[in-house]
mmCIF file of C-alpha atoms and ligand atoms in Angstrom:
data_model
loop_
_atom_site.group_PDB
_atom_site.id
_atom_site.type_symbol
_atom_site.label_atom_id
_atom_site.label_comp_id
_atom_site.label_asym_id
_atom_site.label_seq_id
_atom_site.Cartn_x
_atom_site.Cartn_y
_atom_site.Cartn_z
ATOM 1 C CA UNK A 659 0.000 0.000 0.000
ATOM 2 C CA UNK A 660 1.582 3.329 -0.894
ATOM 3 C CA UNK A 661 1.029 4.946 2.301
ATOM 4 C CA UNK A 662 2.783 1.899 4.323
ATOM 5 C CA UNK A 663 5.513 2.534 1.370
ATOM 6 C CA UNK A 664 5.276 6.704 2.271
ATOM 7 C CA UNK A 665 5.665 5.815 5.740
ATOM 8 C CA UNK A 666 8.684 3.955 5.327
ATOM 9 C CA UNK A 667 10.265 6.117 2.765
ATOM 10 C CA UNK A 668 9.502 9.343 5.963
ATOM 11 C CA UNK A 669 10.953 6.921 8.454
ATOM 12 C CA UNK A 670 14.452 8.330 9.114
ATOM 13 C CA UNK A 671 13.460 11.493 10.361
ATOM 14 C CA UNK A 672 14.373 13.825 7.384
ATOM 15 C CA UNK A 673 12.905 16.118 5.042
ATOM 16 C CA UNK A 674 11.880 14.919 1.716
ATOM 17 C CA UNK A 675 10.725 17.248 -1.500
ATOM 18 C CA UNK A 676 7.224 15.775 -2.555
ATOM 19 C CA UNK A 677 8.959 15.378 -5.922
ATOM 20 C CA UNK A 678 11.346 12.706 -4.432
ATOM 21 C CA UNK A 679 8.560 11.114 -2.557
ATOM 22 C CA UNK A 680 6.308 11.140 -5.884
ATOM 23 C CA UNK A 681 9.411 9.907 -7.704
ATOM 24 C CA UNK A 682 10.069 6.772 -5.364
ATOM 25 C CA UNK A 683 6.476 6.046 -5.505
ATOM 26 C CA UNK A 684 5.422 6.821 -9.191
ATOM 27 C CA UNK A 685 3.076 9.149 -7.934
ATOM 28 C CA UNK A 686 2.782 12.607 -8.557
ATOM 29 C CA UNK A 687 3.236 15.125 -5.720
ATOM 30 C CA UNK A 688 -0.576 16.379 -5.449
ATOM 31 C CA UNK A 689 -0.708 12.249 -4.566
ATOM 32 C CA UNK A 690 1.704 12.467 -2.287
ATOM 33 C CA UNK A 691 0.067 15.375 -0.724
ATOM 34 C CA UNK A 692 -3.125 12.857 -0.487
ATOM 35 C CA UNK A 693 -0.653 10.212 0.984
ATOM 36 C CA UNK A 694 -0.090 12.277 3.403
ATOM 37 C CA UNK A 695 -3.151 13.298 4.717
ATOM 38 C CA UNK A 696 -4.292 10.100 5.026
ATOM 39 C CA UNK A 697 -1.302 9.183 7.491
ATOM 40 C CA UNK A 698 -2.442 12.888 9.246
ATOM 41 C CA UNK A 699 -5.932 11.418 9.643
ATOM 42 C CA UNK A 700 -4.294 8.256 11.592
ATOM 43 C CA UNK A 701 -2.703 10.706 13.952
ATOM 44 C CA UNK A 702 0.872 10.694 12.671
ATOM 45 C CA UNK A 703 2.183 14.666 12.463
ATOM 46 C CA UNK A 704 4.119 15.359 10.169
ATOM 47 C CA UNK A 705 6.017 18.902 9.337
ATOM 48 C CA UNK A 706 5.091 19.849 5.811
ATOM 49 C CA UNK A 707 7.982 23.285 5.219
ATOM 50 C CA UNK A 708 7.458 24.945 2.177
ATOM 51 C CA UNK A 709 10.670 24.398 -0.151
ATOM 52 C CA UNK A 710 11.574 21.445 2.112
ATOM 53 C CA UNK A 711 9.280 19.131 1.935
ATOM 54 C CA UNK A 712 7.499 16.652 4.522
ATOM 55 C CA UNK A 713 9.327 14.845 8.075
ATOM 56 C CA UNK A 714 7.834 12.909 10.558
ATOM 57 C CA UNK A 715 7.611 15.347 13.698
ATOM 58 C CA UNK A 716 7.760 12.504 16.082
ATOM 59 C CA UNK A 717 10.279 9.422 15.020
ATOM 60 C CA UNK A 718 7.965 6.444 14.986
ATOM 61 C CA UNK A 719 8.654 2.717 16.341
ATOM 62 C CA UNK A 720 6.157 1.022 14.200
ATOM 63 C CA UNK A 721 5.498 -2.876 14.941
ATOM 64 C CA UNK A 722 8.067 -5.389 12.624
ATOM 65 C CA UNK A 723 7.025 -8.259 11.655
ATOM 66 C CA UNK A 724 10.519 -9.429 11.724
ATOM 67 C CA UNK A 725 11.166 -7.981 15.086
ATOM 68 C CA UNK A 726 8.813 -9.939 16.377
ATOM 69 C CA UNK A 727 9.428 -13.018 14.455
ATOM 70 C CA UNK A 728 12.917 -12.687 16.403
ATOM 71 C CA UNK A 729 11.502 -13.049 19.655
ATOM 72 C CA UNK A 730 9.744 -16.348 18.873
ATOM 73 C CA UNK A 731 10.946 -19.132 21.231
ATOM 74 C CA UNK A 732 11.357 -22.710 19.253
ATOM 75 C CA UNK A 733 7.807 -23.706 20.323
ATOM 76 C CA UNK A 734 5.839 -20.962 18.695
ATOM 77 C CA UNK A 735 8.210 -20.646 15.234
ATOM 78 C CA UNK A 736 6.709 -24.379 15.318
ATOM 79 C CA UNK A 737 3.063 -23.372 15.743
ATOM 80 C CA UNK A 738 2.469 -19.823 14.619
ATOM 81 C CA UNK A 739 1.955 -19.874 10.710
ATOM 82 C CA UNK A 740 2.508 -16.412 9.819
ATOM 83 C CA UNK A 741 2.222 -12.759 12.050
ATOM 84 C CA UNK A 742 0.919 -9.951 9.979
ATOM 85 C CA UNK A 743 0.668 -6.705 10.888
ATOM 86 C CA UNK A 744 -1.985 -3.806 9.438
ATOM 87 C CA UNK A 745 -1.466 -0.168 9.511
ATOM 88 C CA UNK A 746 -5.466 0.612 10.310
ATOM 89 C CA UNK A 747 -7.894 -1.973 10.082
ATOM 90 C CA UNK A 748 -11.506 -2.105 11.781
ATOM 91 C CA UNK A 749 -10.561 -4.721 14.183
ATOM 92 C CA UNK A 750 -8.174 -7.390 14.494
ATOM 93 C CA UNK A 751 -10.294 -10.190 15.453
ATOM 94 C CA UNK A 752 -12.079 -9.515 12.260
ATOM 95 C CA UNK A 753 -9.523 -9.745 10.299
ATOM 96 C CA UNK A 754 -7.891 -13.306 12.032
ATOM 97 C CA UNK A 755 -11.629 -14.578 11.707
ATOM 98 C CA UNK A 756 -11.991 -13.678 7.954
ATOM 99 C CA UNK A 757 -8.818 -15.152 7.111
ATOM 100 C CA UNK A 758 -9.638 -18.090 9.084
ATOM 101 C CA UNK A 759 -5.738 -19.590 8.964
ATOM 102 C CA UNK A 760 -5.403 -22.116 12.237
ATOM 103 C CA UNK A 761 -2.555 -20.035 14.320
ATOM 104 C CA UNK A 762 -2.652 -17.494 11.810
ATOM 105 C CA UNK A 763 -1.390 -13.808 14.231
ATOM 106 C CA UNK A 764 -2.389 -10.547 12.922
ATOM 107 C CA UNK A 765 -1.131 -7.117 14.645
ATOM 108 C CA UNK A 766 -2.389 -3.569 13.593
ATOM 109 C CA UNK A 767 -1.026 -0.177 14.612
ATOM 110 C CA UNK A 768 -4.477 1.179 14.633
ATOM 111 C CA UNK A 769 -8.190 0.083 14.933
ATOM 112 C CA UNK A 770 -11.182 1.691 13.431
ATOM 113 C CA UNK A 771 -13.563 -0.507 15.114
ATOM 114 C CA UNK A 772 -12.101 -2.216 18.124
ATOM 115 C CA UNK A 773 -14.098 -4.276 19.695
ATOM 116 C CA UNK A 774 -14.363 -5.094 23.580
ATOM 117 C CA UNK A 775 -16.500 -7.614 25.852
ATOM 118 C CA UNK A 776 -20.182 -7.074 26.000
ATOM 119 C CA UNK A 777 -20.639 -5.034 23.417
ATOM 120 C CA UNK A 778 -18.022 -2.198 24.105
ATOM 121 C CA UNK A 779 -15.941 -0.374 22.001
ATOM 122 C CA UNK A 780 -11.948 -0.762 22.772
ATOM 123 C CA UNK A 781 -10.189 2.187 22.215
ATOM 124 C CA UNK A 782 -7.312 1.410 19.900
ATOM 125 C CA UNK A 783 -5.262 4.606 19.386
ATOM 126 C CA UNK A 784 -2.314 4.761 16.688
ATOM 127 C CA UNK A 785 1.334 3.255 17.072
ATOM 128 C CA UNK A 786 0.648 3.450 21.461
ATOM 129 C CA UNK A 787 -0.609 0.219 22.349
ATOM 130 C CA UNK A 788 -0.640 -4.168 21.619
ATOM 131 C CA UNK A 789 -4.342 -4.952 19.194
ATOM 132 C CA UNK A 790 -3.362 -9.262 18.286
ATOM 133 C CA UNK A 791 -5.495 -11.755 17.240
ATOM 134 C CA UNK A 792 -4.545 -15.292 17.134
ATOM 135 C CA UNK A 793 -6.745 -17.542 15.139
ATOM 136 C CA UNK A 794 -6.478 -21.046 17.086
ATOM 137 C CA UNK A 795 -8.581 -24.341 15.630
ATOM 138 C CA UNK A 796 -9.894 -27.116 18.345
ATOM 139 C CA UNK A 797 -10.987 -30.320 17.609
ATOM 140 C CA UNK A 798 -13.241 -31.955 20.504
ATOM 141 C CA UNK A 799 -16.165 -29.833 20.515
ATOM 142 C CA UNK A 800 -16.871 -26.786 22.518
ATOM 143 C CA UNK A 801 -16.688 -28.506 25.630
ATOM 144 C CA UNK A 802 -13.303 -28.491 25.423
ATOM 145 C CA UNK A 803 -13.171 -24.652 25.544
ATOM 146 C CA UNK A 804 -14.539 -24.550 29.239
ATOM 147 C CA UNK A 805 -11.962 -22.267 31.321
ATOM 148 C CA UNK A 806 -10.151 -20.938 27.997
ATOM 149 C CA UNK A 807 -10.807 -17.263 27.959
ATOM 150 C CA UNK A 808 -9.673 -17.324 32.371
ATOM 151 C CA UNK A 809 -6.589 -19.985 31.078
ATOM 152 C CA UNK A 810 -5.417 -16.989 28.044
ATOM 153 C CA UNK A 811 -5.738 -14.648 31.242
ATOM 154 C CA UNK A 812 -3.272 -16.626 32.949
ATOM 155 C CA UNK A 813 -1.142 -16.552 30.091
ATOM 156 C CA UNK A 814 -1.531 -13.073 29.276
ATOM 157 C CA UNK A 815 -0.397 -12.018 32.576
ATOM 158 C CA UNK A 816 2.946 -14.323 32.227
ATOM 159 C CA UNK A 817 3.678 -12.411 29.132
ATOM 160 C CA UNK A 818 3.558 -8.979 30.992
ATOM 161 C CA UNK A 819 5.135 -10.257 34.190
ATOM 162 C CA UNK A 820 8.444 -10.713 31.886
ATOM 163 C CA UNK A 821 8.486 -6.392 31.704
ATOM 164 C CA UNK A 822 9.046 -5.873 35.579
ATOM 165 C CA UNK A 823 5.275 -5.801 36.193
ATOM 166 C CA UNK A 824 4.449 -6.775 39.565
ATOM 167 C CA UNK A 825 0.803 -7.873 40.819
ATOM 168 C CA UNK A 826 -1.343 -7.851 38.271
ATOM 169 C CA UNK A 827 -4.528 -9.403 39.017
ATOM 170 C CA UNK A 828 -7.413 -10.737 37.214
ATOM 171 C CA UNK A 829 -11.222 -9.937 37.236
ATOM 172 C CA UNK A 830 -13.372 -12.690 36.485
ATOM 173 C CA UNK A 831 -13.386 -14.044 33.581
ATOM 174 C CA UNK A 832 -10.414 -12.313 32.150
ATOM 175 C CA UNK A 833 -9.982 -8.811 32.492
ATOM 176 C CA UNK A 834 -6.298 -7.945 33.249
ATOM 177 C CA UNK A 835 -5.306 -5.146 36.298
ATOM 178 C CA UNK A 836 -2.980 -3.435 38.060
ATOM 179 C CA UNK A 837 -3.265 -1.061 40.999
ATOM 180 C CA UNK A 838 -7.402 -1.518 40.277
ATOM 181 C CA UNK A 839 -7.176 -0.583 36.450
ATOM 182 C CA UNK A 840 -7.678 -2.305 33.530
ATOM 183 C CA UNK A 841 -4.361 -2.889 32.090
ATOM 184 C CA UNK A 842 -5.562 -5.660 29.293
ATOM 185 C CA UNK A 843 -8.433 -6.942 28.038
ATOM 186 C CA UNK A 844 -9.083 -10.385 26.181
ATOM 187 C CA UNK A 845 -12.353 -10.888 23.624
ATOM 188 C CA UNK A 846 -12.666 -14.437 22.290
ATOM 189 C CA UNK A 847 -14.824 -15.239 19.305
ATOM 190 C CA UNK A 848 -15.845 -18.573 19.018
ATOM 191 C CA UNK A 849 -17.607 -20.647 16.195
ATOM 192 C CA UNK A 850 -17.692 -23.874 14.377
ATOM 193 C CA UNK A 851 -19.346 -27.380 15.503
ATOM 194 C CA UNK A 852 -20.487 -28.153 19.120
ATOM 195 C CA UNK A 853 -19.341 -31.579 18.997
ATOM 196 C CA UNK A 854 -16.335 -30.880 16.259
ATOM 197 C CA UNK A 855 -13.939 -28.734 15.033
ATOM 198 C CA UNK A 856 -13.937 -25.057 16.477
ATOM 199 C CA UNK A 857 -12.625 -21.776 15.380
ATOM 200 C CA UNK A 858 -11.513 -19.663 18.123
ATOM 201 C CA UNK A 859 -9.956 -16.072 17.673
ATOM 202 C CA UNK A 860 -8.242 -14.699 20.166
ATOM 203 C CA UNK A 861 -8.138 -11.300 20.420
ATOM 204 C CA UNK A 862 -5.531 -9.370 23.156
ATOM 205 C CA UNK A 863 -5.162 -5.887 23.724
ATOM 206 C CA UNK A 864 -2.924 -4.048 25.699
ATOM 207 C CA UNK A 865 -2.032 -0.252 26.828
ATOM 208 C CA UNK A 866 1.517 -0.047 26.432
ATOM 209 C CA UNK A 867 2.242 3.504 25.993
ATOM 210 C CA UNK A 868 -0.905 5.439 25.477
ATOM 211 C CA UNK A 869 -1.141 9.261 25.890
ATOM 212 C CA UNK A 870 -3.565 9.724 29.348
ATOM 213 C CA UNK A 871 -4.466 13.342 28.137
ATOM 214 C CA UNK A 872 -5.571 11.918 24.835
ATOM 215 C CA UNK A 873 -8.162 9.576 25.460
ATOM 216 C CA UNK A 874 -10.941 9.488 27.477
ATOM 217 C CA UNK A 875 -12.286 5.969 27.946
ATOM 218 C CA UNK A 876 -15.134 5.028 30.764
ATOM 219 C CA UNK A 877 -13.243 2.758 32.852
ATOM 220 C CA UNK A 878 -10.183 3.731 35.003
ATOM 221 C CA UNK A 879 -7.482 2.242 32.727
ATOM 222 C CA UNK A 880 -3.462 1.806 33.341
ATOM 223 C CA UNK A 881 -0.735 1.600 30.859
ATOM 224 C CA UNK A 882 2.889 -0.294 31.236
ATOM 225 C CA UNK A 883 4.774 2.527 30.240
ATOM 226 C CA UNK A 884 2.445 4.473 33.391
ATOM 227 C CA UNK A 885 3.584 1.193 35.805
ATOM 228 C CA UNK A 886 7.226 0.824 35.020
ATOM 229 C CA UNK A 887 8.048 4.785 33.778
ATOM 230 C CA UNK A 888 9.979 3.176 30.635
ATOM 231 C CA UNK A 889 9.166 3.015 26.884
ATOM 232 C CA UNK A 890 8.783 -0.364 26.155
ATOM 233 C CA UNK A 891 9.379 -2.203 22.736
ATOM 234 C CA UNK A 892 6.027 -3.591 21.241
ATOM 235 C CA UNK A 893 7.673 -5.723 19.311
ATOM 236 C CA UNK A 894 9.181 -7.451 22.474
ATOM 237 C CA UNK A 895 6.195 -7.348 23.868
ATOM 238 C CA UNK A 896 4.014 -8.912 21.302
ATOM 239 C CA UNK A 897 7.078 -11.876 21.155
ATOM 240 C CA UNK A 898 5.766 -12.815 24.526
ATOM 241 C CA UNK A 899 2.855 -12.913 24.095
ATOM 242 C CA UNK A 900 2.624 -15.218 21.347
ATOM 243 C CA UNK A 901 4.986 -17.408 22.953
ATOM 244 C CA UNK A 902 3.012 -17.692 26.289
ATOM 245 C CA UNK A 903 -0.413 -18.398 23.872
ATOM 246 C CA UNK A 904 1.530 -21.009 21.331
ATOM 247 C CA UNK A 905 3.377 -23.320 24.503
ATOM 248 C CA UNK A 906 0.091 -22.404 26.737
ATOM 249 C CA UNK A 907 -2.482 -23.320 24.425
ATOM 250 C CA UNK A 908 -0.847 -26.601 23.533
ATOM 251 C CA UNK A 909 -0.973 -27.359 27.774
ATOM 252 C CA UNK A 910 -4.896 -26.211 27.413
ATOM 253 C CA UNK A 911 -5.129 -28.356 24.711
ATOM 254 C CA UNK A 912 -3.910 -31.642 26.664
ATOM 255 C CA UNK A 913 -5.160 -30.770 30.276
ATOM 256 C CA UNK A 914 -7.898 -27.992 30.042
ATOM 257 C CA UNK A 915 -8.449 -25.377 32.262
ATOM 258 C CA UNK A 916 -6.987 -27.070 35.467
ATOM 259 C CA UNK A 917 -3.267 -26.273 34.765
ATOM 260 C CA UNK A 918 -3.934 -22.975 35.206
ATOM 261 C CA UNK A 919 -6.804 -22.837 37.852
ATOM 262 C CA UNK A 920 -4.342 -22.084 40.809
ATOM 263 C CA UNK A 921 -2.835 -19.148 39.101
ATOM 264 C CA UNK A 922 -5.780 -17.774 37.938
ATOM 265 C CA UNK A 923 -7.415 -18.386 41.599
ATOM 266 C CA UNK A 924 -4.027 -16.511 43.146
ATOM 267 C CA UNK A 925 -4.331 -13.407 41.212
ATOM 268 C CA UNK A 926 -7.982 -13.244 42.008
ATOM 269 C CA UNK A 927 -8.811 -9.528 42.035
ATOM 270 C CA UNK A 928 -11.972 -9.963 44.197
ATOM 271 C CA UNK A 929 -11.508 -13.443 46.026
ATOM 272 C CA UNK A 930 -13.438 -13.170 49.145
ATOM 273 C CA UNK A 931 -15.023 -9.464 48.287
ATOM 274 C CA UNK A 932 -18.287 -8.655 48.438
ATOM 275 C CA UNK A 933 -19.286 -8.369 44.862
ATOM 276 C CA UNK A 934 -22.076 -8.062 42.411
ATOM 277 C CA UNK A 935 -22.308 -9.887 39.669
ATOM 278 C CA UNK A 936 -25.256 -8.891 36.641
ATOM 279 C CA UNK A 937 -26.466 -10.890 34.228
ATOM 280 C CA UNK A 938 -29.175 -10.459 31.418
ATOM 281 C CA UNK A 939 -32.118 -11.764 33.512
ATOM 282 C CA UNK A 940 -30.480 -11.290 37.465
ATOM 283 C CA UNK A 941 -28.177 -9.233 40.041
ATOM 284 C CA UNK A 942 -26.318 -11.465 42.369
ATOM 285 C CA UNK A 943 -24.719 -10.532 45.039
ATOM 286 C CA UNK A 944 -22.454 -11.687 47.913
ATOM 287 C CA UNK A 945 -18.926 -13.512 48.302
ATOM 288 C CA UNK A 946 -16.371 -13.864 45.782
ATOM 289 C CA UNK A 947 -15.577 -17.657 46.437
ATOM 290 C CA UNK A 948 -13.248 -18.643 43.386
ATOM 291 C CA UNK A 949 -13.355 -20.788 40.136
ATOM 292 C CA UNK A 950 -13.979 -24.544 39.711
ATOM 293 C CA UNK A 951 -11.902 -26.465 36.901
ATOM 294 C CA UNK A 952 -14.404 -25.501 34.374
ATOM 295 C CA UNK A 953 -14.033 -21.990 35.004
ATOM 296 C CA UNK A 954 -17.453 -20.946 36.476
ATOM 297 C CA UNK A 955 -17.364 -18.070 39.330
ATOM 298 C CA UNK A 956 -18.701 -19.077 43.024
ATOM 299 C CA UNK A 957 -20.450 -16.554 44.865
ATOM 300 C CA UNK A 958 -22.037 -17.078 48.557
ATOM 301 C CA UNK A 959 -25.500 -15.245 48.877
ATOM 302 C CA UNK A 960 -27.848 -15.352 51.547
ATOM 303 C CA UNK A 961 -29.711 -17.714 49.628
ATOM 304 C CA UNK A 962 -26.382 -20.018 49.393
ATOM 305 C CA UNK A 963 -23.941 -20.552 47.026
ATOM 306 C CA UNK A 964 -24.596 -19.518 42.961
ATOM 307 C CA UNK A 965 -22.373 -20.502 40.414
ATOM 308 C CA UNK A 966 -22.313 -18.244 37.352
ATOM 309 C CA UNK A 967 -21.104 -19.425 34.255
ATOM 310 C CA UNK A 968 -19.573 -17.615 31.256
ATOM 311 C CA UNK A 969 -21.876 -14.864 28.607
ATOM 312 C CA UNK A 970 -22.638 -11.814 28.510
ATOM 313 C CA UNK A 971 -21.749 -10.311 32.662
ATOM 314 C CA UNK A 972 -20.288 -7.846 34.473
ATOM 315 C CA UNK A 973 -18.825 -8.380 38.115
ATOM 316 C CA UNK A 974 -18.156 -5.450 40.255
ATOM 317 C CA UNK A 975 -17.163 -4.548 44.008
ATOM 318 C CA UNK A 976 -20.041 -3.663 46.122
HETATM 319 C C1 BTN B 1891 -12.361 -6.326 26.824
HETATM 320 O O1 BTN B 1891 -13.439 -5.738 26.708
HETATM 321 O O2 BTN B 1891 -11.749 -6.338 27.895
HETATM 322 C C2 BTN B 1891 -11.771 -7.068 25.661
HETATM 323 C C3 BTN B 1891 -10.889 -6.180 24.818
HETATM 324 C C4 BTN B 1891 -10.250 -6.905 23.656
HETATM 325 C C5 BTN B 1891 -9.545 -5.954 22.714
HETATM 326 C C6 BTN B 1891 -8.768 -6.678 21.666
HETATM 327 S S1 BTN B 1891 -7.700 -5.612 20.755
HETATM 328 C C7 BTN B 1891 -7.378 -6.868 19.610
HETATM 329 C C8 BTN B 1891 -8.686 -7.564 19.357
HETATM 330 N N1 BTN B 1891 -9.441 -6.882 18.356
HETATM 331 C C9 BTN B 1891 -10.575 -6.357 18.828
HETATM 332 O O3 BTN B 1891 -11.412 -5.721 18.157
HETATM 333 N N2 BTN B 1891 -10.692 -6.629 20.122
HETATM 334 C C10 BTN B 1891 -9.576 -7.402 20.600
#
């Protein structure tokens, strides 16, 4: 795509006449001028001097594929197929679902239509933050899937833990915090055959560096570079990720959900709060009291204890 190819050509910080740019595209300069526009409208500045030409105003670390690719331990070069990564797309997991490649990674730099549990929107700024989907094919029916989304929590938090970030937590099912704000959030799309083969796409997203004063989002949210006070390389960090999913999911795949029930159950956010949980047709309220090997969340109410399963549900201190 020429802007990609106009971003890359702006890369090293200097001026360049439109005439160069049009020349190394074969494009003529009022195109470039649309070029670059369309990088303005996904938030990149850019000085435009009269008799000068056009330079990034920022220097940008955009996401490499072959960065990434170099962080890959043996087990996920084995499993991963191929990582691609978008400039701007609408949403990552609808991108991984179209494509519909088993362990098939995509990665973009921007989403137009990020999409969040229950509905939400997830705000998925330019070049700040982590937006991968992993597309991920099962074999033995959905009941195999039981405690997946809390078991990619688990792994999700491994992945971080490796960039000196202490005590993250999780909030049932898999919302990722630290210090009481959402740090990470995980959105699993599921489809295929009950008893057969299923597609699962899963989609992680992560504030790494994104600008507080820029966004306002309705949920107190955290970022790594706000925990640590250090730039940190997305590339790196999207490695790690995929290597926790590729070796984790193959454990998920042989034991399920109860390899990673005790880690999941000790970073328990509200374990033993009073809590309320909503679902479509009830409020529930009462005891946090843990997970059970399939994944379902225990709470003690007067009228004894309720296990709630996965779907559409928010939990929340009371
Ligand atoms: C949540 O609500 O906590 C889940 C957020 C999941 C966001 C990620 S970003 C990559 C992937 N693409 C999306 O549209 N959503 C997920």
């Amino acid at each position: 795509m020429q802007v990609e190819r106009l971003l890359d050509l702006l890369a090293d910080g200097r001026f360049h006449s439109g005439q160069s740019l049009g020349d190394a595209l074969g494009i003529s300069r009022t195109a470039v001028w649309k070029q670059i526009k369309k990088l303005e409208q996904l938030g990149i500045q850019i000085d435009s001097v009269h008799g000068k030409g056009y330079r990034l105003k920022q220097s940008l670390n955009l996401l490499s594929a072959h960065k990434i690719r170099n962080e890959l331990s043996e087990t996920a070069k084995k499993q991963i197929t191929d990582i691609e990564i978008y400039l701007s797309v609408d949403s990552t997991n609808t991108r991984a679902n179209q494509f519909g490649k088993d362990r098939f990674v995509c990665l973009a730099e921007q989403q137009t239509a990020g999409r969040g549990r229950r509905g939400r929107e997830w705000v998925s700024p330019f070049g700040q933050n982590i937006y991968l989907s992993l597309c991920w094919y099962f074999y033995s029916g959905v009941s195999q899937l039981e405690g997946l989304s809390l078991s990619i929590a688990v792994l999700l938090c491994r992945a971080l833990e490796e960039f000196d970030l202490q005590d993250i937590k999780v909030k049932w099912p898999n919302d990722l915090l630290c210090k009481q704000r959402k740090l990470a959030g995980i959105l699993l799309e599921m489809s295929g055959d009950a008893d057969g083969v299923c597609k699962v796409v899963i989609g992680v997203g992560v504030n790494v560096n994104m600008d507080r004063l820029q966004y306002h989002i309705d949920q107190p949210w955290v970022s790594i570079s706000e925990l640590t006070d250090k730039i940190i390389s997305r590339d790196k960090l999207a490695g790690k990720i995929i290597n926790h999913l590729a070796l984790g999911l193959l454990e998920f795949q042989e034991k399920g959900f109860s390899a990673f029930k005790d880690e999941w159950m000790k970073r328990d956010l509200f374990f033993e709060k009073s809590i309320k949980v909503v679902t479509a047709s009830a409020e529930i309220e009462g005891i946090e009291k843990g997970v059970d090997d399939r994944g379902c969340l225990y709470i003690k109410t007067s009228e004894g204890v309720k296990r709630i399963h996965g779907g559409e549900i928010s939990v929340r201190l009371i």
